[in-house]
Structure formats: structure tokens, C-alpha cells
């Protein structure tokens, strides 16, 4: 389980996270919704060790991981599908998958996992020799997910996987998220697309300007009138 | 001017032209080998390693000490020089650049200039400013006669060694795990880190490879132009930096192309306009200005989009 307690993160004197606590139990899909600038990406970046935290703690399976470098954190089984996909445009699709397995040394296992990813995303197999920069947005998102899966994560964090994608592709991505979760991977999902995210979430948090303003099961928050008004575009009193 | 050019071409025999061509290609090869070091470091750290030219100078002194002072056979010294220079490059990165990894880019640039001055003055102090003679290697420096023209053997050796080095380099960059990591880091070091790539190792490797290529270039440079002084690296360093910019900094093939353009251009200008030979060094800078005017990203450079 990933446990975040009283996390405070500042960027140049401005507190992006003002003491938040989040639990991500094993095997679940946990989602964090919130508007632009609420601090969602900051949270993921501090979990993976790209941002130094000011106070509070982050632990994974009872091991404190704040202060470790990204490499060590990835070794504990956490990985990130970053916002905006950020596949390596100058590497081929296959190389992007291989670099996801950078820390593994079992070439046979890596080959098997590449086959698995190809089954999950047949499109990637068709285009394995292409530079990732030439893929469409949806394909790049698939590649970013595939790349993250290559390190055999126990906890997969996704930062706005639906951003800038067509509605049909968003549907695909969300069904794949559920599929990955059913294979035993815990998911921490950050989304602006609150409707989709809450529907698949076991547990959900609402982040507003650096603070958790609400939490509950996905279904509970979907029915919450304030959430409806603020994030789902429905009228409050109806 | 045009008349003079025609006159010069008319006066030049085929053999003479061939001689200039060989010289131009070998000088271009040397520029290419050294330019790769600039371009690789820039590709990964987005900084100009001003000490790179001085690494070339140190490699020449290493060769001098190996052969002239310790009487080690030149081919063993050659290997030793490559190793010692690669190590020197890694040490400079470790001490002058790594502590500034999270500092503003200007700080690293200033540190690079500092490293350059340090090496120059260290060489001046240790080896004195008196020019020394690069050891004579008869096998490489002998003249081979082709009818009326004589060409040094090294001028033929240089392009061959350069091509071999490039083949090895491209294999490392394109077909090995560390090469893949280097390409990834050069595009997005943050995400490479999230993939578990050890950035420090990748950067060290980059300096080791760049310095090793510089050592190969320096050794052959010494055979061709045997005077060694502590300031020896300044001019080639500047020109190879220009070669990297002309080709598109960050791009290995661009650095090679830029190196050949500079080397051939310099030699040909002297060949066709002997009266301009005093401006030989100016050629590189004029070309740099022209490139910066009309194609600031260099011949093979990509458009750089700043991430916001």
C-alpha cells in the first residue's frame, strides 16, 4: 500500500501541496481529480522522486521512499505514465518498450513481456520499427502505458491519460486501465475527466489548490451534488 | 579575384589537387573526431564543454611522455593515451560539472571555462610553455611519393582510423543499451530517470567516449603537426566547436559533416588562393557567421522547441 501523510511540497516559495494524506490500497484503482493547478501532477512527481518534498512522508509497503532517488523508487515497483505521454520521440517503438525494462536483466522475460504488450496494443507491434515521435497521440499514450508496464510495476501511476485524445480512444484507454488493474496492478489515476475516472475508481480524492477537499468511493463522489456541479458539469439543485 | 582563381586552377596539376584533397580530408577527419565530443556533451547536458580542446592538448602531452620520456612503443602509448584521456574527461565531468547538475546553465558554462583555464595553466606549470616536439613515428610520418607530389603516410591513416572510430561510435549509440539510454537522456532526462536510467552513468559514459575520440584525434594531430604547447588545444577546440555548430549541435552526423566542411574548406582556400593563406583561420569564423545567419540550427540541426 502506498501511504502519503501530511505531504507538503513547495515550488519557489509557493506551496503546491499543503499537507495532503492519501492512501492507495493494493489492487485498487484510486483516482485523484481536480482542476488545473490543484497540485495533481506535483503529487505524482513527488512520489516518483522528481520533486523534493518539504515535509510529510511517503511510504510504500511500509518502506519510506521520500528522499530516495527515482531509480530506487522505481525498483520498489512504482512507475509513472507521465502527463503528455512523453515517449522518447527519437527512439523506435520497440526501443521505448525496451527502455521501460532498463533495470531488468532477464532478456527472455523482457521479450515475453514485449509480446504481452503487443497483445494488449496490437498497434504497437505493427509500428514497432517506427520512431515514437511519428505516432498519433492515442498510439503514443498506448506506448507510454506499455513502456511503464515493461518494468513490471506493482503500482502504476497515470497522469491525465485522457488529455488531448478523442473520446473513443479515451474509452479504450480506460478499459485498458481496468484490464491492467484486473491483472493485479494497483492504479493511481489522476484525471480532469472526472466522469470517466470516478466510474472506474474504487476510491477517489478531490484535490483543490493543494488540499484534499473530499474523499470517498468513486460511486459516492459521482453522486455528490458539489462534485456534479464543479467537475461533472451538472446543475447543483435538480 | 576570379581571374586569379582560374589562373590558380590552371596552374594546379591533377596530382597537386589530389595532394590538397588528401590533406583536406585528413584535416577534416581530425576536426570531425574532436567535434563529436562537443556535440555529444551538448546533446545530453545542453552545455559547451570548453575544456574539450584542452583535453586534446593533454592527450598530446600524454603521448609525448609515453613515447619520448618513457620509451613505450607508440602503438601501446596510443592505447594508453586513449585510456588516460578518457579518464581525464570523466574526472573533469565528475569534479567540474556534476556538482552543478541542478545549478543554472550559466554556472556550468563558467565552470567549463574554469576547467579549460585550469588545464592550460596546469600544463604550462607542469610541462613549461616551451614547445615540445611530438614524438616522431617514422612509420606514420614518412613521405610517400606519387610522381612529383609527396604525401605523409599519416594523411592516409587518419581517414581510415576516423571511419573505424565512427563505425564503433554509431554502433554504441544505436545498438547498445547504454547508447539507447544516451539517446533517451538527450531528449528527456527526467523521464529517462523515471525509467530507472542512471543519468550520472550515462553522462560519464558520454564524456569517456567524447574524450577517447578526442585522444585518437589528438594523437594523429600530433603526428601531422608536431609542435606541442599548453595552448595547442585552443584553436582546434574553437574550430571543432564551430564544426559542431555548422553541422547542427547535438547531432553526431552533423559534427562529422561540419568537420569535413571546415577541414576541406581551409585547405582548399590555401590551395586556390595562396595569397589568402594568412586568413586560413578566419575561414571557420566567417562560415560560422554565415551559418548562424541563414540556418542557426546548423545543417542537420532540428528546430529546438523550449518546453514551458
XYZ file of C-alpha atoms in Angstrom:
546
model
C 0.000 0.000 0.000
C 1.127 3.486 -0.810
C 0.641 5.808 2.131
C 1.091 9.554 1.901
C 0.866 11.558 5.107
C 0.750 15.330 5.531
C 2.711 15.918 2.357
C 3.877 19.500 1.788
C 5.660 20.431 -1.448
C 6.767 23.937 -2.445
C 7.969 25.373 -5.697
C 9.992 28.545 -5.232
C 8.156 29.637 -2.094
C 4.689 28.695 -3.296
C 3.086 25.714 -1.600
C 1.740 23.431 -4.308
C 0.646 20.793 -1.805
C -0.394 21.999 1.629
C -0.362 18.853 3.716
C -2.294 16.093 1.996
C -2.826 12.482 3.015
C -3.706 9.796 0.517
C -3.892 6.011 0.827
C -3.662 3.739 -2.175
C -4.552 0.178 -1.098
C -3.145 -2.731 -3.105
C -5.184 -3.968 -6.018
C -7.471 -0.958 -6.238
C -7.978 1.855 -8.679
C -7.619 5.120 -6.809
C -8.302 8.360 -8.578
C -7.486 11.937 -7.799
C -9.500 14.574 -9.564
C -9.072 18.299 -9.545
C -8.764 21.359 -11.721
C -5.640 22.725 -13.362
C -3.091 23.857 -10.811
C -4.617 21.901 -7.961
C -1.314 20.072 -7.445
C -2.193 16.723 -9.001
C 0.939 16.329 -11.088
C 3.068 17.627 -8.243
C 1.821 14.758 -6.116
C 2.852 12.127 -8.664
C 6.175 13.827 -9.311
C 6.983 13.836 -5.625
C 6.046 10.158 -5.252
C 8.417 9.165 -8.065
C 11.188 11.361 -6.677
C 11.337 14.088 -9.312
C 10.341 16.769 -6.804
C 11.817 17.224 -3.340
C 9.226 17.281 -0.614
C 9.253 19.837 2.162
C 7.625 17.825 4.919
C 5.419 14.822 5.471
C 6.154 11.301 4.363
C 5.566 8.895 1.516
C 5.837 5.188 2.213
C 5.290 2.157 0.049
C 4.713 -1.215 1.703
C 5.963 0.265 4.987
C 9.214 1.466 3.434
C 9.775 5.215 3.437
C 10.506 6.258 -0.143
C 10.640 10.027 0.089
C 14.252 11.132 -0.266
C 15.208 8.123 -2.400
C 16.238 8.767 -5.993
C 13.870 7.853 -8.808
C 15.860 4.778 -9.718
C 15.446 3.269 -6.239
C 11.766 4.216 -6.160
C 11.156 2.509 -9.498
C 12.888 -0.561 -8.069
C 10.239 -0.802 -5.348
C 7.671 -1.372 -8.094
C 6.231 2.085 -8.682
C 6.137 3.611 -12.133
C 4.687 6.641 -13.859
C 2.892 7.260 -17.126
C 3.663 10.949 -17.351
C 1.397 13.773 -18.348
C 1.550 14.429 -22.071
C 2.858 10.866 -22.622
C 6.472 11.920 -23.123
C 7.525 8.902 -25.111
C 11.076 9.252 -26.445
C 10.402 10.609 -29.938
C 13.884 9.740 -31.239
C 13.646 6.087 -30.175
C 11.702 3.436 -32.031
C 8.529 1.995 -30.519
C 10.433 -1.178 -29.638
C 13.255 0.794 -28.020
C 10.745 2.762 -25.970
C 9.466 -0.532 -24.614
C 12.995 -1.788 -24.008
C 13.958 1.308 -22.083
C 10.942 0.704 -19.860
C 12.720 -2.501 -18.857
C 16.036 -0.698 -18.390
C 16.611 -2.058 -14.908
C 15.774 -5.647 -15.749
C 18.408 -8.096 -16.901
C 16.278 -11.093 -17.860
C 16.293 -10.770 -21.637
C 13.899 -13.707 -22.041
C 11.391 -12.243 -19.605
C 11.683 -8.877 -21.330
C 10.965 -10.492 -24.692
C 7.903 -12.249 -23.254
C 6.627 -9.013 -21.764
C 7.088 -7.202 -25.067
C 4.901 -9.906 -26.643
C 2.319 -9.347 -23.907
C 2.289 -5.603 -24.548
C 1.888 -6.267 -28.271
C -1.175 -8.412 -27.469
C -2.600 -5.602 -25.362
C -1.827 -2.999 -28.061
C -1.572 -4.688 -31.476
C -0.983 -1.277 -32.998
C 2.405 -1.086 -31.314
C 3.543 -4.336 -32.904
C 2.591 -3.079 -36.360
C 4.654 0.030 -35.776
C 7.486 -1.358 -33.668
C 10.173 -0.063 -36.047
C 8.805 3.487 -36.263
C 10.185 6.420 -34.353
C 7.805 7.058 -31.475
C 7.604 10.723 -32.465
C 5.722 9.727 -35.628
C 2.872 8.000 -33.757
C -0.529 9.586 -33.240
C -1.498 10.874 -29.809
C -3.523 7.783 -28.959
C -0.742 5.450 -30.070
C 1.764 7.436 -28.036
C -0.465 7.030 -24.995
C -0.581 3.280 -25.569
C 3.183 3.275 -25.889
C 3.573 5.294 -22.695
C 1.407 2.746 -20.862
C 3.251 -0.175 -22.451
C 6.609 1.358 -21.581
C 5.544 1.740 -17.960
C 4.325 -1.871 -17.805
C 7.710 -3.113 -19.001
C 9.232 -2.608 -15.562
C 6.632 -4.990 -14.076
C 5.119 -2.375 -11.779
C 3.008 -3.174 -8.757
C 1.728 0.391 -8.674
C 1.068 2.222 -11.914
C 0.552 5.975 -11.655
C -1.066 7.719 -14.585
C -1.113 11.449 -15.086
C -4.077 12.520 -17.212
C -4.010 9.694 -19.745
C -7.081 11.119 -21.498
C -5.553 14.533 -22.154
C -5.962 15.612 -25.761
C -7.353 12.303 -27.001
C -10.536 11.608 -28.950
C -13.498 10.294 -26.889
C -13.379 6.826 -28.475
C -9.691 6.454 -27.689
C -10.290 7.669 -24.139
C -12.789 4.839 -23.748
C -10.170 2.354 -24.951
C -7.577 3.719 -22.577
C -9.936 3.458 -19.617
C -10.916 -0.103 -20.436
C -7.229 -0.959 -20.683
C -6.631 0.642 -17.292
C -9.275 -1.673 -15.848
C -7.752 -4.656 -17.640
C -4.312 -3.881 -16.207
C -5.846 -3.493 -12.756
C -7.516 -6.914 -13.029
C -4.079 -8.414 -13.644
C -3.153 -7.272 -10.152
C -1.582 -3.874 -10.742
C -2.644 -1.105 -8.383
C -3.571 2.090 -10.198
C -3.274 5.686 -9.064
C -5.029 7.729 -11.683
C -5.033 11.479 -11.988
C -7.678 12.960 -14.199
C -9.521 16.067 -15.214
C -12.030 13.838 -16.917
C -13.792 13.274 -13.581
C -16.734 11.385 -15.017
C -14.688 8.592 -16.567
C -12.245 8.423 -13.694
C -14.874 8.214 -10.943
C -16.752 5.476 -12.799
C -13.832 3.071 -12.674
C -12.412 4.145 -9.306
C -12.673 2.118 -6.113
C -11.609 5.146 -4.158
C -11.415 8.811 -5.059
C -9.980 12.049 -3.765
C -10.727 15.597 -4.810
C -7.769 17.932 -4.779
C -8.370 21.687 -4.610
C -5.478 24.172 -4.545
C -3.154 21.873 -2.665
C -5.650 20.374 -0.232
C -7.848 17.288 -0.254
C -11.361 18.685 -0.128
C -13.281 15.430 -0.369
C -12.808 11.694 -0.449
C -14.958 8.618 -0.821
C -15.669 5.746 -3.171
C -15.923 6.562 -6.856
C -19.666 5.952 -6.787
C -20.188 8.218 -3.794
C -18.402 11.129 -5.387
C -20.235 10.614 -8.668
C -23.486 11.195 -6.776
C -22.194 14.108 -4.704
C -24.021 17.317 -5.731
C -20.971 19.546 -5.264
C -18.830 17.298 -7.412
C -21.570 17.183 -10.004
C -21.641 20.953 -10.116
C -17.899 21.543 -10.073
C -16.493 18.672 -12.133
C -19.233 16.914 -13.992
C -20.909 19.977 -15.481
C -24.324 19.241 -13.976
C -26.500 21.661 -12.064
C -26.336 21.549 -8.285
C -30.038 21.541 -7.370
C -32.051 19.420 -9.612
C 39.771 37.636 -57.995
C 38.005 35.420 -60.495
C 40.878 35.673 -62.926
C 43.259 34.662 -60.188
C 41.112 31.654 -59.371
C 41.147 30.489 -62.963
C 44.863 31.072 -63.018
C 45.273 29.015 -59.840
C 43.137 26.183 -61.191
C 45.014 26.231 -64.469
C 48.334 26.071 -62.677
C 47.266 23.214 -60.467
C 48.043 19.785 -61.797
C 45.860 16.811 -61.002
C 48.491 15.437 -58.674
C 48.677 18.699 -56.771
C 44.941 18.773 -56.401
C 44.942 15.189 -55.147
C 47.517 16.186 -52.559
C 45.330 19.030 -51.304
C 42.310 16.763 -51.299
C 44.069 14.168 -49.161
C 45.255 16.855 -46.778
C 41.795 18.394 -46.604
C 40.141 15.059 -45.901
C 42.625 14.193 -43.176
C 42.290 17.596 -41.503
C 38.511 17.275 -41.802
C 38.684 13.842 -40.171
C 40.575 15.275 -37.216
C 38.066 18.091 -36.837
C 35.235 15.553 -37.047
C 36.701 13.348 -34.297
C 37.076 16.277 -31.934
C 33.764 17.904 -32.883
C 31.870 14.750 -31.887
C 32.922 15.316 -28.267
C 31.379 18.785 -28.276
C 28.193 17.676 -29.923
C 27.610 14.612 -27.704
C 28.085 16.557 -24.495
C 25.840 19.316 -25.777
C 23.213 16.777 -26.823
C 22.990 15.427 -23.295
C 23.873 18.274 -20.943
C 22.996 21.241 -23.191
C 26.353 22.752 -22.294
C 29.505 23.537 -24.221
C 32.466 21.706 -22.778
C 35.081 24.414 -23.205
C 37.718 22.116 -21.745
C 37.400 19.751 -24.702
C 40.152 21.463 -26.725
C 42.435 21.304 -23.719
C 41.721 17.603 -23.393
C 43.183 17.314 -26.906
C 46.264 19.193 -25.691
C 46.661 16.942 -22.649
C 46.394 13.870 -24.887
C 49.336 15.189 -26.932
C 51.411 15.570 -23.771
C 50.420 12.068 -22.637
C 51.739 10.757 -25.957
C 54.916 12.816 -25.601
C 55.569 11.387 -22.141
C 54.757 7.834 -23.169
C 56.973 7.705 -26.230
C 59.708 10.296 -25.738
C 60.227 10.113 -21.984
C 59.286 6.553 -21.090
C 60.186 4.961 -24.451
C 56.987 2.947 -24.625
C 56.275 1.676 -28.177
C 53.989 4.116 -29.939
C 51.128 1.677 -30.532
C 50.971 0.821 -26.832
C 51.216 4.512 -25.987
C 48.369 5.178 -28.412
C 46.081 2.834 -26.453
C 47.368 4.251 -23.156
C 46.693 7.817 -24.314
C 43.104 6.923 -25.221
C 42.525 5.404 -21.786
C 44.220 8.222 -19.867
C 42.383 10.916 -21.823
C 39.017 9.202 -21.402
C 39.722 9.073 -17.683
C 40.661 12.752 -17.655
C 37.381 13.607 -19.382
C 35.430 11.607 -16.798
C 37.319 13.283 -13.945
C 36.582 16.757 -15.318
C 32.893 15.889 -15.577
C 32.882 14.452 -12.070
C 34.588 17.421 -10.431
C 33.627 20.444 -12.514
C 30.170 19.647 -13.904
C 28.414 17.053 -11.775
C 28.292 19.169 -8.606
C 26.466 21.791 -10.685
C 23.869 19.416 -12.107
C 20.952 21.352 -10.637
C 22.573 24.785 -10.999
C 21.639 27.298 -13.718
C 23.210 26.570 -17.112
C 25.414 29.646 -16.945
C 27.170 28.323 -13.850
C 28.116 25.132 -15.667
C 29.368 27.146 -18.627
C 31.572 29.245 -16.358
C 32.807 26.086 -14.679
C 33.723 24.734 -18.125
C 35.751 27.855 -18.897
C 37.405 27.427 -15.499
C 38.262 23.801 -16.267
C 39.765 24.931 -19.571
C 41.984 27.574 -17.910
C 42.955 25.120 -15.221
C 44.170 22.562 -17.760
C 46.072 25.186 -19.780
C 47.808 26.612 -16.744
C 48.433 23.202 -15.249
C 50.137 22.155 -18.472
C 52.119 25.385 -18.506
C 53.243 24.748 -14.933
C 53.982 21.044 -15.298
C 55.405 20.895 -18.817
C 56.555 24.548 -19.234
C 55.375 26.783 -22.041
C 58.348 25.804 -24.189
C 57.111 23.990 -27.289
C 57.946 20.321 -27.336
C 58.144 18.057 -30.294
C 55.567 15.323 -30.690
C 57.495 12.042 -30.888
C 58.490 11.065 -34.369
C 56.862 7.850 -35.534
C 58.643 7.080 -38.831
C 56.002 4.610 -39.957
C 53.320 7.308 -39.815
C 55.269 10.432 -40.671
C 57.203 9.083 -43.682
C 56.501 10.632 -47.024
C 55.053 8.524 -49.771
C 55.881 9.723 -53.280
C 53.349 9.843 -56.066
C 55.295 11.103 -59.051
C 56.024 14.730 -58.310
C 53.982 15.005 -55.081
C 54.745 13.635 -51.673
C 52.065 12.854 -49.124
C 52.651 11.874 -45.498
C 51.508 8.372 -44.619
C 49.510 9.764 -41.666
C 47.266 11.649 -44.093
C 46.033 8.310 -45.384
C 45.874 6.712 -41.951
C 43.750 9.476 -40.420
C 40.602 8.981 -42.538
C 40.778 5.205 -42.072
C 41.070 5.444 -38.274
C 38.335 8.080 -38.258
C 35.928 5.892 -40.201
C 36.671 2.934 -37.915
C 36.044 5.115 -34.861
C 32.775 6.378 -36.318
C 31.565 2.852 -37.038
C 32.274 1.848 -33.435
C 30.662 5.039 -32.116
C 27.490 4.629 -34.179
C 27.254 1.013 -33.094
C 27.457 2.045 -29.443
C 24.932 4.844 -29.828
C 22.410 2.946 -31.949
C 22.699 -0.669 -30.899
C 23.654 -0.908 -27.232
C 21.707 -0.418 -24.047
C 23.866 2.479 -22.869
C 23.563 4.090 -26.325
C 19.785 3.823 -26.136
C 19.923 5.435 -22.707
C 22.103 8.233 -24.107
C 19.588 8.978 -26.833
C 16.742 8.877 -24.326
C 18.512 11.161 -21.851
C 19.281 13.666 -24.602
C 15.559 14.041 -25.316
C 14.016 13.807 -21.867
C 16.323 13.160 -18.933
C 13.530 13.383 -16.397
C 11.521 10.548 -17.906
C 14.699 8.569 -18.550
C 15.292 8.818 -14.818
C 11.760 7.550 -14.155
C 12.580 4.552 -16.389
C 15.402 3.752 -13.975
C 18.235 5.089 -16.134
C 21.177 6.238 -14.030
C 21.746 9.690 -15.502
C 25.177 10.109 -13.934
C 26.462 6.920 -15.559
C 25.127 7.989 -18.926
C 26.786 11.397 -18.648
C 30.097 9.857 -17.539
C 29.971 7.472 -20.483
C 29.351 10.382 -22.826
C 32.439 12.185 -21.554
C 34.504 8.993 -21.747
C 33.507 8.377 -25.375
C 33.968 12.029 -26.399
C 37.376 12.230 -24.728
C 38.520 8.913 -26.201
C 37.684 10.175 -29.696
C 39.489 13.425 -28.903
C 42.523 11.380 -27.837
C 42.536 9.467 -31.117
C 42.308 12.791 -32.953
C 44.988 14.371 -30.779
C 47.482 11.579 -31.375
C 47.137 11.838 -35.122
C 47.126 15.620 -34.893
C 50.471 15.394 -33.120
C 51.975 13.212 -35.843
C 50.800 15.651 -38.513
C 51.507 18.929 -36.675
C 54.258 18.013 -34.213
C 54.604 21.191 -32.101
C 53.062 20.764 -28.626
C 52.353 23.740 -26.371
C 49.898 24.229 -23.491
C 47.746 26.407 -25.760
C 47.725 23.846 -28.554
C 44.097 22.896 -27.948
C 42.597 26.377 -28.149
C 42.377 26.860 -31.911
C 41.383 23.285 -32.849
C 38.939 23.365 -29.948
C 37.290 26.525 -31.249
C 37.188 25.254 -34.805
C 35.746 21.906 -33.836
C 33.109 23.657 -31.783
C 32.307 25.668 -34.903
C 32.212 22.435 -36.906
C 29.677 21.040 -34.434
C 27.555 24.196 -34.712
C 27.707 24.170 -38.511
C 26.531 20.561 -38.602
C 23.826 21.185 -36.013
C 24.978 20.882 -32.435
C 23.728 17.755 -30.715
C 23.821 15.774 -33.944
C 26.736 13.335 -34.381
C 26.470 13.075 -38.163
C 26.255 16.859 -38.308
C 29.519 17.171 -36.390
C 31.238 14.864 -38.864
C 29.897 16.787 -41.848
C 30.817 20.104 -40.226
C 34.330 18.822 -39.536
C 34.859 17.815 -43.151
C 33.474 21.096 -44.490
C 35.869 23.043 -42.289
C 38.905 20.868 -42.984
C 38.425 20.709 -46.735
C 37.447 24.382 -46.928
C 40.540 25.529 -45.069
C 42.956 23.512 -47.165
C 41.274 24.403 -50.455
C 41.268 28.111 -49.694
C 45.002 27.993 -49.133
C 45.424 25.868 -52.246
C 43.421 28.067 -54.591
C 44.146 31.461 -53.049
C 47.688 31.249 -51.729
C 47.606 34.986 -51.094
C 44.742 34.409 -48.605
C 46.632 31.804 -46.593
C 47.030 34.307 -43.748
C 43.237 34.261 -43.380
C 43.114 30.488 -43.100
C 41.825 30.559 -39.536
C 39.282 33.235 -40.381
C 37.510 30.846 -42.759
C 35.914 28.893 -39.911
C 34.611 32.010 -38.229
C 33.242 33.525 -41.429
C 31.477 30.253 -42.175
C 30.089 30.255 -38.625
C 28.644 33.736 -39.093
C 27.073 32.771 -42.407
C 25.522 29.627 -40.913
C 24.220 31.491 -37.887
C 22.609 33.999 -40.218
C 20.931 31.615 -42.607
C 20.485 28.345 -40.677
C 21.036 28.943 -36.984
C 20.225 25.333 -36.071
C 23.011 24.058 -38.333
C 22.846 21.867 -41.413
C 21.304 18.812 -39.719
C 20.004 20.531 -36.601
C 16.418 20.239 -35.522
C 14.254 23.088 -34.541
C 14.550 23.462 -30.809
C 11.292 23.975 -29.011
C 11.680 25.137 -25.455
C 9.477 23.235 -23.059
C 7.373 25.516 -20.914
